[in-house]
PDB file of C-alpha atoms in Angstrom:
ATOM      1  CA  UNK B 624     101.489 303.829  68.828  1.00 83.00           C
ATOM      2  CA  UNK B 625     103.897 302.193  66.332  1.00 90.00           C
ATOM      3  CA  UNK B 626     105.608 304.095  63.474  1.00 94.00           C
ATOM      4  CA  UNK B 627     108.166 306.587  62.370  1.00 96.00           C
ATOM      5  CA  UNK B 628     108.150 310.457  62.709  1.00 97.00           C
ATOM      6  CA  UNK B 629     110.068 312.541  60.316  1.00 97.00           C
ATOM      7  CA  UNK B 630     111.181 315.177  62.675  1.00 97.00           C
ATOM      8  CA  UNK B 631     112.945 318.394  61.475  1.00 98.00           C
ATOM      9  CA  UNK B 632     115.411 318.941  64.201  1.00 97.00           C
ATOM     10  CA  UNK B 633     116.144 322.644  64.845  1.00 96.00           C
ATOM     11  CA  UNK B 634     119.460 324.205  65.889  1.00 95.00           C
ATOM     12  CA  UNK B 635     120.125 324.034  69.628  1.00 93.00           C
ATOM     13  CA  UNK B 636     118.628 320.591  70.150  1.00 94.00           C
ATOM     14  CA  UNK B 637     120.634 317.527  70.622  1.00 91.00           C
ATOM     15  CA  UNK B 638     119.228 314.325  69.088  1.00 92.00           C
ATOM     16  CA  UNK B 639     118.582 313.076  72.641  1.00 93.00           C
ATOM     17  CA  UNK B 640     116.618 316.226  73.363  1.00 95.00           C
ATOM     18  CA  UNK B 641     114.391 315.469  70.414  1.00 97.00           C
ATOM     19  CA  UNK B 642     113.701 311.966  71.827  1.00 96.00           C
ATOM     20  CA  UNK B 643     112.934 313.392  75.164  1.00 97.00           C
ATOM     21  CA  UNK B 644     110.368 315.897  73.786  1.00 98.00           C
ATOM     22  CA  UNK B 645     108.703 313.224  71.609  1.00 98.00           C
ATOM     23  CA  UNK B 646     108.313 311.016  74.702  1.00 97.00           C
ATOM     24  CA  UNK B 647     106.702 313.925  76.561  1.00 97.00           C
ATOM     25  CA  UNK B 648     104.403 314.909  73.720  1.00 97.00           C
ATOM     26  CA  UNK B 649     103.288 311.318  72.977  1.00 97.00           C
ATOM     27  CA  UNK B 650     103.311 310.090  76.637  1.00 96.00           C
ATOM     28  CA  UNK B 651     105.408 307.034  75.660  1.00 95.00           C
ATOM     29  CA  UNK B 652     108.845 305.799  76.709  1.00 94.00           C
ATOM     30  CA  UNK B 653     109.541 303.570  73.638  1.00 95.00           C
ATOM     31  CA  UNK B 654     111.181 306.218  71.472  1.00 96.00           C
ATOM     32  CA  UNK B 655     114.561 306.229  69.664  1.00 93.00           C
ATOM     33  CA  UNK B 656     116.326 308.267  67.034  1.00 91.00           C
ATOM     34  CA  UNK B 657     117.988 307.067  63.875  1.00 89.00           C
ATOM     35  CA  UNK B 658     121.420 308.852  63.800  1.00 82.00           C
ATOM     36  CA  UNK B 659     122.875 311.713  65.740  1.00 85.00           C
ATOM     37  CA  UNK B 660     122.739 315.227  64.497  1.00 89.00           C
ATOM     38  CA  UNK B 661     124.998 317.716  66.185  1.00 88.00           C
ATOM     39  CA  UNK B 662     123.311 320.538  68.228  1.00 89.00           C
ATOM     40  CA  UNK B 663     124.281 323.191  65.766  1.00 92.00           C
ATOM     41  CA  UNK B 664     123.095 321.195  62.752  1.00 95.00           C
ATOM     42  CA  UNK B 665     119.518 320.989  61.678  1.00 97.00           C
ATOM     43  CA  UNK B 666     117.356 318.854  59.387  1.00 97.00           C
ATOM     44  CA  UNK B 667     115.904 315.343  59.000  1.00 97.00           C
ATOM     45  CA  UNK B 668     115.871 313.201  62.122  1.00 96.00           C
ATOM     46  CA  UNK B 669     113.618 310.153  61.849  1.00 96.00           C
ATOM     47  CA  UNK B 670     112.388 309.148  65.241  1.00 97.00           C
ATOM     48  CA  UNK B 671     111.032 305.646  65.810  1.00 96.00           C
ATOM     49  CA  UNK B 672     108.138 305.008  68.205  1.00 96.00           C
ATOM     50  CA  UNK B 673     106.867 301.625  69.712  1.00 94.00           C
ATOM     51  CA  UNK B 674     107.662 298.506  67.629  1.00 92.00           C
ATOM     52  CA  UNK B 675     109.231 300.763  65.020  1.00 93.00           C
ATOM     53  CA  UNK B 676     112.195 301.241  67.438  1.00 94.00           C
ATOM     54  CA  UNK B 677     113.369 297.864  65.962  1.00 93.00           C
ATOM     55  CA  UNK B 678     113.787 299.549  62.596  1.00 92.00           C
ATOM     56  CA  UNK B 679     116.152 302.280  63.999  1.00 92.00           C
ATOM     57  CA  UNK B 680     119.324 300.599  62.773  1.00 90.00           C
ATOM     58  CA  UNK B 681     117.714 299.775  59.349  1.00 91.00           C
ATOM     59  CA  UNK B 682     116.849 303.467  58.732  1.00 90.00           C
ATOM     60  CA  UNK B 683     120.355 304.513  60.103  1.00 90.00           C
ATOM     61  CA  UNK B 684     121.942 302.318  57.421  1.00 89.00           C
ATOM     62  CA  UNK B 685     120.324 304.348  54.716  1.00 88.00           C
ATOM     63  CA  UNK B 686     122.043 306.860  52.429  1.00 93.00           C
ATOM     64  CA  UNK B 687     122.266 310.390  53.698  1.00 96.00           C
ATOM     65  CA  UNK B 688     122.206 313.789  52.105  1.00 98.00           C
ATOM     66  CA  UNK B 689     123.476 317.074  53.364  1.00 98.00           C
ATOM     67  CA  UNK B 690     123.688 320.824  52.583  1.00 99.00           C
ATOM     68  CA  UNK B 691     126.811 322.308  54.187  1.00 99.00           C
ATOM     69  CA  UNK B 692     128.673 325.644  54.266  1.00 99.00           C
ATOM     70  CA  UNK B 693     132.422 325.376  53.885  1.00 98.00           C
ATOM     71  CA  UNK B 694     134.404 328.331  55.287  1.00 98.00           C
ATOM     72  CA  UNK B 695     137.901 328.429  53.980  1.00 98.00           C
ATOM     73  CA  UNK B 696     141.049 329.738  55.790  1.00 98.00           C
ATOM     74  CA  UNK B 697     140.075 328.795  59.404  1.00 98.00           C
ATOM     75  CA  UNK B 698     140.636 325.405  61.051  1.00 97.00           C
ATOM     76  CA  UNK B 699     139.004 324.602  64.387  1.00 95.00           C
ATOM     77  CA  UNK B 700     139.312 321.984  67.218  1.00 91.00           C
ATOM     78  CA  UNK B 701     135.965 320.501  66.267  1.00 91.00           C
ATOM     79  CA  UNK B 702     136.126 320.949  62.478  1.00 94.00           C
ATOM     80  CA  UNK B 703     132.887 323.107  62.691  1.00 95.00           C
ATOM     81  CA  UNK B 704     132.028 326.567  63.887  1.00 95.00           C
ATOM     82  CA  UNK B 705     131.521 325.435  67.530  1.00 91.00           C
ATOM     83  CA  UNK B 706     135.248 324.788  68.123  1.00 91.00           C
ATOM     84  CA  UNK B 707     138.217 327.012  69.088  1.00 92.00           C
ATOM     85  CA  UNK B 708     140.277 328.420  66.175  1.00 97.00           C
ATOM     86  CA  UNK B 709     143.371 326.503  65.602  1.00 94.00           C
ATOM     87  CA  UNK B 710     144.914 328.390  62.659  1.00 97.00           C
ATOM     88  CA  UNK B 711     144.045 331.131  60.092  1.00 98.00           C
ATOM     89  CA  UNK B 712     145.406 331.285  56.658  1.00 97.00           C
ATOM     90  CA  UNK B 713     144.941 333.598  53.641  1.00 97.00           C
ATOM     91  CA  UNK B 714     142.475 332.350  51.075  1.00 97.00           C
ATOM     92  CA  UNK B 715     143.026 332.207  47.349  1.00 94.00           C
ATOM     93  CA  UNK B 716     139.335 332.019  46.227  1.00 96.00           C
ATOM     94  CA  UNK B 717     139.709 330.444  42.855  1.00 97.00           C
ATOM     95  CA  UNK B 718     136.429 328.798  41.801  1.00 97.00           C
ATOM     96  CA  UNK B 719     138.052 326.374  39.371  1.00 97.00           C
ATOM     97  CA  UNK B 720     140.564 325.058  41.930  1.00 97.00           C
ATOM     98  CA  UNK B 721     137.743 324.617  44.396  1.00 98.00           C
ATOM     99  CA  UNK B 722     135.734 322.671  41.940  1.00 98.00           C
ATOM    100  CA  UNK B 723     138.746 320.335  41.206  1.00 98.00           C
ATOM    101  CA  UNK B 724     139.404 319.827  44.945  1.00 98.00           C
ATOM    102  CA  UNK B 725     135.756 318.986  45.695  1.00 98.00           C
ATOM    103  CA  UNK B 726     135.517 316.612  42.760  1.00 97.00           C
ATOM    104  CA  UNK B 727     138.495 314.731  44.232  1.00 97.00           C
ATOM    105  CA  UNK B 728     136.409 313.482  47.119  1.00 97.00           C
ATOM    106  CA  UNK B 729     133.722 311.523  45.117  1.00 98.00           C
ATOM    107  CA  UNK B 730     133.834 307.846  45.489  1.00 98.00           C
ATOM    108  CA  UNK B 731     134.770 305.322  48.069  1.00 97.00           C
ATOM    109  CA  UNK B 732     137.555 306.455  50.517  1.00 96.00           C
ATOM    110  CA  UNK B 733     139.007 306.201  54.013  1.00 95.00           C
ATOM    111  CA  UNK B 734     138.006 308.984  56.405  1.00 94.00           C
ATOM    112  CA  UNK B 735     139.487 309.446  59.908  1.00 88.00           C
ATOM    113  CA  UNK B 736     136.569 310.419  62.242  1.00 84.00           C
ATOM    114  CA  UNK B 737     137.080 313.661  64.348  1.00 81.00           C
ATOM    115  CA  UNK B 738     138.038 313.616  67.895  1.00 74.00           C
ATOM    116  CA  UNK B 739     134.886 315.444  68.746  1.00 73.00           C
ATOM    117  CA  UNK B 740     132.589 312.521  67.799  1.00 73.00           C
ATOM    118  CA  UNK B 741     130.332 310.006  69.610  1.00 72.00           C
ATOM    119  CA  UNK B 742     132.538 306.963  68.523  1.00 76.00           C
ATOM    120  CA  UNK B 743     133.479 304.881  71.478  1.00 77.00           C
ATOM    121  CA  UNK B 744     137.109 303.729  72.081  1.00 73.00           C
ATOM    122  CA  UNK B 745     137.555 301.326  75.073  1.00 71.00           C
ATOM    123  CA  UNK B 746     134.116 302.219  76.418  1.00 73.00           C
ATOM    124  CA  UNK B 747     134.699 306.053  76.289  1.00 75.00           C
ATOM    125  CA  UNK B 748     133.333 308.407  73.653  1.00 77.00           C
ATOM    126  CA  UNK B 749     135.959 310.274  71.692  1.00 75.00           C
ATOM    127  CA  UNK B 750     134.438 313.696  72.525  1.00 74.00           C
ATOM    128  CA  UNK B 751     134.763 312.974  76.274  1.00 75.00           C
ATOM    129  CA  UNK B 752     138.488 312.313  75.735  1.00 73.00           C
ATOM    130  CA  UNK B 753     138.824 315.442  73.582  1.00 71.00           C
ATOM    131  CA  UNK B 754     137.333 317.521  76.335  1.00 77.00           C
ATOM    132  CA  UNK B 755     139.975 316.165  78.735  1.00 73.00           C
ATOM    133  CA  UNK B 756     142.617 317.459  76.340  1.00 75.00           C
ATOM    134  CA  UNK B 757     143.470 314.104  74.922  1.00 76.00           C
ATOM    135  CA  UNK B 758     143.869 313.050  71.373  1.00 76.00           C
ATOM    136  CA  UNK B 759     144.193 309.389  70.402  1.00 76.00           C
ATOM    137  CA  UNK B 760     144.872 307.642  67.172  1.00 77.00           C
ATOM    138  CA  UNK B 761     141.645 306.853  65.279  1.00 80.00           C
ATOM    139  CA  UNK B 762     141.094 304.092  62.722  1.00 85.00           C
ATOM    140  CA  UNK B 763     140.168 305.341  59.208  1.00 90.00           C
ATOM    141  CA  UNK B 764     136.684 304.131  58.273  1.00 92.00           C
ATOM    142  CA  UNK B 765     135.394 303.308  54.742  1.00 96.00           C
ATOM    143  CA  UNK B 766     132.816 305.747  53.580  1.00 96.00           C
ATOM    144  CA  UNK B 767     131.437 306.562  50.152  1.00 98.00           C
ATOM    145  CA  UNK B 768     130.670 309.970  48.732  1.00 98.00           C
ATOM    146  CA  UNK B 769     128.260 309.253  45.861  1.00 98.00           C
ATOM    147  CA  UNK B 770     128.019 312.973  44.710  1.00 98.00           C
ATOM    148  CA  UNK B 771     129.085 316.395  45.697  1.00 98.00           C
ATOM    149  CA  UNK B 772     127.712 319.427  43.929  1.00 98.00           C
ATOM    150  CA  UNK B 773     128.653 322.966  44.600  1.00 98.00           C
ATOM    151  CA  UNK B 774     125.455 324.878  45.144  1.00 98.00           C
ATOM    152  CA  UNK B 775     126.870 328.403  45.327  1.00 98.00           C
ATOM    153  CA  UNK B 776     130.149 330.377  45.834  1.00 98.00           C
ATOM    154  CA  UNK B 777     130.177 333.143  48.361  1.00 98.00           C
ATOM    155  CA  UNK B 778     133.497 334.955  48.146  1.00 97.00           C
ATOM    156  CA  UNK B 779     135.737 335.819  49.770  1.00 97.00           C
ATOM    157  CA  UNK B 780     135.908 332.541  51.819  1.00 98.00           C
ATOM    158  CA  UNK B 781     132.652 330.499  51.654  1.00 98.00           C
ATOM    159  CA  UNK B 782     130.881 328.010  49.383  1.00 99.00           C
ATOM    160  CA  UNK B 783     127.990 325.756  49.787  1.00 99.00           C
ATOM    161  CA  UNK B 784     127.936 321.996  48.921  1.00 99.00           C
ATOM    162  CA  UNK B 785     125.256 319.365  48.528  1.00 99.00           C
ATOM    163  CA  UNK B 786     126.518 316.006  49.535  1.00 99.00           C
ATOM    164  CA  UNK B 787     125.039 312.476  48.838  1.00 98.00           C
ATOM    165  CA  UNK B 788     126.893 309.921  51.002  1.00 97.00           C
ATOM    166  CA  UNK B 789     126.958 306.659  52.930  1.00 96.00           C
ATOM    167  CA  UNK B 790     126.193 306.402  56.678  1.00 92.00           C
ATOM    168  CA  UNK B 791     129.114 307.141  58.927  1.00 91.00           C
ATOM    169  CA  UNK B 792     130.323 310.121  56.801  1.00 95.00           C
ATOM    170  CA  UNK B 793     131.357 313.131  58.872  1.00 94.00           C
ATOM    171  CA  UNK B 794     130.601 316.123  56.744  1.00 97.00           C
ATOM    172  CA  UNK B 795     132.765 318.381  58.948  1.00 95.00           C
ATOM    173  CA  UNK B 796     135.685 316.196  58.307  1.00 96.00           C
ATOM    174  CA  UNK B 797     134.957 316.278  54.590  1.00 97.00           C
ATOM    175  CA  UNK B 798     134.963 320.093  54.857  1.00 98.00           C
ATOM    176  CA  UNK B 799     138.245 320.098  56.782  1.00 97.00           C
ATOM    177  CA  UNK B 800     139.767 317.745  54.207  1.00 97.00           C
ATOM    178  CA  UNK B 801     138.684 319.917  51.302  1.00 98.00           C
ATOM    179  CA  UNK B 802     140.510 322.851  53.132  1.00 98.00           C
ATOM    180  CA  UNK B 803     143.553 320.742  53.344  1.00 97.00           C
ATOM    181  CA  UNK B 804     143.463 319.792  49.699  1.00 97.00           C
ATOM    182  CA  UNK B 805     143.301 323.592  48.932  1.00 98.00           C
ATOM    183  CA  UNK B 806     146.117 324.318  51.225  1.00 97.00           C
ATOM    184  CA  UNK B 807     144.286 326.892  53.288  1.00 98.00           C
ATOM    185  CA  UNK B 808     142.376 324.795  55.747  1.00 97.00           C
ATOM    186  CA  UNK B 809     138.632 324.923  56.392  1.00 98.00           C
ATOM    187  CA  UNK B 810     135.835 324.166  58.628  1.00 98.00           C
ATOM    188  CA  UNK B 811     131.993 323.410  58.400  1.00 98.00           C
ATOM    189  CA  UNK B 812     130.209 326.632  59.103  1.00 98.00           C
ATOM    190  CA  UNK B 813     126.600 325.322  58.726  1.00 98.00           C
ATOM    191  CA  UNK B 814     124.954 321.932  58.213  1.00 98.00           C
ATOM    192  CA  UNK B 815     121.507 320.732  57.266  1.00 98.00           C
ATOM    193  CA  UNK B 816     120.574 317.050  56.717  1.00 98.00           C
ATOM    194  CA  UNK B 817     118.145 317.067  53.819  1.00 98.00           C
ATOM    195  CA  UNK B 818     117.473 313.221  53.516  1.00 96.00           C
ATOM    196  CA  UNK B 819     117.891 310.000  55.458  1.00 94.00           C
ATOM    197  CA  UNK B 820     116.970 307.032  53.240  1.00 89.00           C
ATOM    198  CA  UNK B 821     113.374 307.790  52.108  1.00 88.00           C
ATOM    199  CA  UNK B 822     112.823 310.566  54.705  1.00 93.00           C
ATOM    200  CA  UNK B 823     113.141 314.007  53.128  1.00 95.00           C
ATOM    201  CA  UNK B 824     113.297 317.390  54.641  1.00 97.00           C
ATOM    202  CA  UNK B 825     110.370 318.848  52.704  1.00 97.00           C
ATOM    203  CA  UNK B 826     108.165 316.182  54.344  1.00 96.00           C
ATOM    204  CA  UNK B 827     109.540 316.717  57.977  1.00 98.00           C
ATOM    205  CA  UNK B 828     107.650 318.318  60.865  1.00 98.00           C
ATOM    206  CA  UNK B 829     109.037 320.355  63.685  1.00 98.00           C
ATOM    207  CA  UNK B 830     108.601 319.439  67.307  1.00 98.00           C
ATOM    208  CA  UNK B 831     106.249 322.368  67.675  1.00 97.00           C
ATOM    209  CA  UNK B 832     104.022 321.096  64.847  1.00 98.00           C
ATOM    210  CA  UNK B 833     104.032 317.673  66.502  1.00 98.00           C
ATOM    211  CA  UNK B 834     102.907 319.216  69.781  1.00 98.00           C
ATOM    212  CA  UNK B 835     100.079 321.123  68.036  1.00 98.00           C
ATOM    213  CA  UNK B 836      98.912 317.901  66.298  1.00 97.00           C
ATOM    214  CA  UNK B 837      98.910 316.077  69.597  1.00 97.00           C
ATOM    215  CA  UNK B 838      96.985 318.958  71.278  1.00 97.00           C
ATOM    216  CA  UNK B 839      94.374 318.605  68.597  1.00 97.00           C
ATOM    217  CA  UNK B 840      94.328 314.769  68.853  1.00 95.00           C
ATOM    218  CA  UNK B 841      95.811 314.390  65.321  1.00 96.00           C
ATOM    219  CA  UNK B 842      99.232 312.920  66.285  1.00 95.00           C
ATOM    220  CA  UNK B 843      98.567 309.702  64.334  1.00 94.00           C
ATOM    221  CA  UNK B 844      98.700 311.921  61.124  1.00 95.00           C
ATOM    222  CA  UNK B 845     102.335 312.482  61.788  1.00 96.00           C
ATOM    223  CA  UNK B 846     103.374 308.877  61.643  1.00 96.00           C
ATOM    224  CA  UNK B 847     104.730 306.970  58.827  1.00 94.00           C
ATOM    225  CA  UNK B 848     103.889 303.254  59.159  1.00 92.00           C
ATOM    226  CA  UNK B 849     106.526 300.532  59.351  1.00 92.00           C
ATOM    227  CA  UNK B 850     105.227 299.177  56.086  1.00 91.00           C
ATOM    228  CA  UNK B 851     105.735 302.481  54.340  1.00 88.00           C
ATOM    229  CA  UNK B 852     109.226 302.833  55.833  1.00 88.00           C
ATOM    230  CA  UNK B 853     110.110 299.443  54.442  1.00 90.00           C
ATOM    231  CA  UNK B 854     108.759 300.148  50.966  1.00 87.00           C
ATOM    232  CA  UNK B 855     112.255 299.985  49.383  1.00 86.00           C
ATOM    233  CA  UNK B 856     112.581 296.297  50.448  1.00 92.00           C
ATOM    234  CA  UNK B 857     111.066 293.678  48.181  1.00 93.00           C
ATOM    235  CA  UNK B 858     107.808 292.241  49.489  1.00 95.00           C
ATOM    236  CA  UNK B 859     106.951 288.633  50.277  1.00 94.00           C
ATOM    237  CA  UNK B 860     103.423 287.266  51.172  1.00 95.00           C
ATOM    238  CA  UNK B 861     103.360 283.873  52.940  1.00 94.00           C
ATOM    239  CA  UNK B 862     100.519 281.418  52.380  1.00 93.00           C
ATOM    240  CA  UNK B 863      97.984 280.638  55.146  1.00 92.00           C
ATOM    241  CA  UNK B 864      99.480 277.091  55.443  1.00 88.00           C
ATOM    242  CA  UNK B 865     102.808 278.556  56.722  1.00 90.00           C
ATOM    243  CA  UNK B 866     101.447 281.235  58.999  1.00 87.00           C
ATOM    244  CA  UNK B 867     102.285 279.346  62.296  1.00 87.00           C
ATOM    245  CA  UNK B 868     105.842 278.575  60.983  1.00 87.00           C
ATOM    246  CA  UNK B 869     106.222 282.243  60.135  1.00 89.00           C
ATOM    247  CA  UNK B 870     105.288 283.638  63.475  1.00 88.00           C
ATOM    248  CA  UNK B 871     107.408 281.093  65.288  1.00 86.00           C
ATOM    249  CA  UNK B 872     110.438 282.336  63.292  1.00 84.00           C
ATOM    250  CA  UNK B 873     110.933 279.043  61.402  1.00 84.00           C
ATOM    251  CA  UNK B 874     112.079 278.509  57.865  1.00 88.00           C
ATOM    252  CA  UNK B 875     109.371 279.025  55.196  1.00 91.00           C
ATOM    253  CA  UNK B 876     110.256 277.530  51.731  1.00 91.00           C
ATOM    254  CA  UNK B 877     109.624 279.209  48.574  1.00 91.00           C
ATOM    255  CA  UNK B 878     106.669 277.085  47.544  1.00 91.00           C
ATOM    256  CA  UNK B 879     104.792 278.565  50.572  1.00 92.00           C
ATOM    257  CA  UNK B 880     105.266 282.260  49.753  1.00 93.00           C
ATOM    258  CA  UNK B 881     104.995 284.671  46.881  1.00 92.00           C
ATOM    259  CA  UNK B 882     107.542 287.334  46.160  1.00 91.00           C
ATOM    260  CA  UNK B 883     106.778 290.482  44.180  1.00 87.00           C
ATOM    261  CA  UNK B 884     110.084 290.005  42.157  1.00 89.00           C
ATOM    262  CA  UNK B 885     112.826 287.350  41.710  1.00 90.00           C
ATOM    263  CA  UNK B 886     115.101 287.186  44.717  1.00 91.00           C
ATOM    264  CA  UNK B 887     118.448 285.604  45.247  1.00 92.00           C
ATOM    265  CA  UNK B 888     120.305 284.224  48.300  1.00 93.00           C
ATOM    266  CA  UNK B 889     121.288 287.005  50.712  1.00 93.00           C
ATOM    267  CA  UNK B 890     118.512 289.400  49.783  1.00 94.00           C
ATOM    268  CA  UNK B 891     116.525 290.978  52.575  1.00 94.00           C
ATOM    269  CA  UNK B 892     112.693 291.196  52.100  1.00 95.00           C
ATOM    270  CA  UNK B 893     109.778 292.612  54.022  1.00 95.00           C
ATOM    271  CA  UNK B 894     107.569 289.706  54.877  1.00 95.00           C
ATOM    272  CA  UNK B 895     103.782 289.744  55.373  1.00 95.00           C
ATOM    273  CA  UNK B 896     101.337 287.063  56.475  1.00 93.00           C
ATOM    274  CA  UNK B 897      98.458 286.053  54.245  1.00 92.00           C
ATOM    275  CA  UNK B 898      96.266 288.795  55.674  1.00 92.00           C
ATOM    276  CA  UNK B 899      99.024 291.380  54.784  1.00 92.00           C
ATOM    277  CA  UNK B 900     100.194 292.060  58.227  1.00 92.00           C
ATOM    278  CA  UNK B 901     103.895 292.928  58.564  1.00 93.00           C
ATOM    279  CA  UNK B 902     105.854 290.216  60.378  1.00 93.00           C
ATOM    280  CA  UNK B 903     109.445 291.336  59.822  1.00 92.00           C
ATOM    281  CA  UNK B 904     112.484 291.461  57.663  1.00 94.00           C
ATOM    282  CA  UNK B 905     113.593 288.130  56.436  1.00 94.00           C
ATOM    283  CA  UNK B 906     116.747 286.893  54.632  1.00 95.00           C
ATOM    284  CA  UNK B 907     116.590 284.729  51.562  1.00 95.00           C
ATOM    285  CA  UNK B 908     118.598 281.649  51.641  1.00 95.00           C
ATOM    286  CA  UNK B 909     119.353 278.777  49.333  1.00 93.00           C
ATOM    287  CA  UNK B 910     120.225 275.425  50.856  1.00 88.00           C
ATOM    288  CA  UNK B 911     118.625 272.677  48.890  1.00 82.00           C
ATOM    289  CA  UNK B 912     115.989 275.064  47.891  1.00 89.00           C
ATOM    290  CA  UNK B 913     115.102 278.749  48.536  1.00 93.00           C
ATOM    291  CA  UNK B 914     113.599 279.606  51.895  1.00 93.00           C
ATOM    292  CA  UNK B 915     113.296 282.708  54.200  1.00 94.00           C
ATOM    293  CA  UNK B 916     114.714 283.038  57.554  1.00 93.00           C
ATOM    294  CA  UNK B 917     114.093 285.910  60.205  1.00 92.00           C
ATOM    295  CA  UNK B 918     116.509 288.850  60.027  1.00 92.00           C
ATOM    296  CA  UNK B 919     114.579 291.176  62.147  1.00 91.00           C
ATOM    297  CA  UNK B 920     111.238 290.253  63.662  1.00 90.00           C
ATOM    298  CA  UNK B 921     108.795 293.147  64.196  1.00 89.00           C
ATOM    299  CA  UNK B 922     105.827 291.585  65.817  1.00 81.00           C
TER     300      UNK B 922
END
C-alpha cells in the first residue's frame, strides 16, 4: 500500500494521533504525516503510506493556506485560545485600521517562532522548555505571506482571515503580530488549514470515513498515487537503453531521456522509466552537457 491520504484532521487530535489511527486502520507501520497541526486546529493533513513516506518532506515544502479567527484585545502565553491570558486591553474596532494593519504583513518577512512550538533548540523542543517556565531567545526565520484576505468582520473584537503562505509560517504568531500592530494585542481563536500544496480541504476525508472505507474493503479509493502527488513537477521519461543506469542511480544524459518541457540546471523533475513507472525525483545538471542525477529515489 503506497500513496498519500488527504486526511481532514478534526479538533482534539494531534498529528501523531492521526498517524496512529491510520496505522491501526490500514494495519501498516510505515505511515508519516507532512506537517504538524496543533490539537485545537483542524483541516488538511496529508498522510504518507508505504514508499510515499519518502515524499513527506516534499509535500511539507509546499505552500499552505489557512482560515483563522483573530481575537483582538487578549494576548495569551501560547498565542492561541489554549493558553493562559497574559493581558487584556480595550479594542478600537476600526475596520479600515484593521485592513491597513493586515495588509502590512504581505510579503517576505522575518518571524520569531513562538515558545510553544515543536522547534528544537539543543535537542529539546521549545514547548517543553516553555512548560518548564523557561523562555529562550529564538532566531527569526524568513517566511513569506503571499496573500491575506479578510473574510469577515465580527465586532466587537473578532475578524476572520484567509492566509496563503510559505511553509514554516506560524499563523498564531501572525495573529499576535497583527494585534501588536493595532496596539491592542491579539491571539488566534480558531484555525483551519484549507490547503497544503495540491491537497485541498474539499477533497479531504475524516478518519471515520477512512475507517468505513476500510471496513468495506475500499481503502484503496482513499489513496492519491505518488505520481499524482508529483504532478506539479515536470516529467521526464528515460529510454530503454538507460533503464539499468537509471535504477542504479547513475547519470542519465539528455540524449537518453525525453522531457515534457525545456529544463534548466537545478530543476527537479519526476522521472519515469520507459514503461512509465515512477523511479524518483531527479535534479537536472549541466556539466559538459545536460544530465539528470537522483535527488530522491522512490523505488
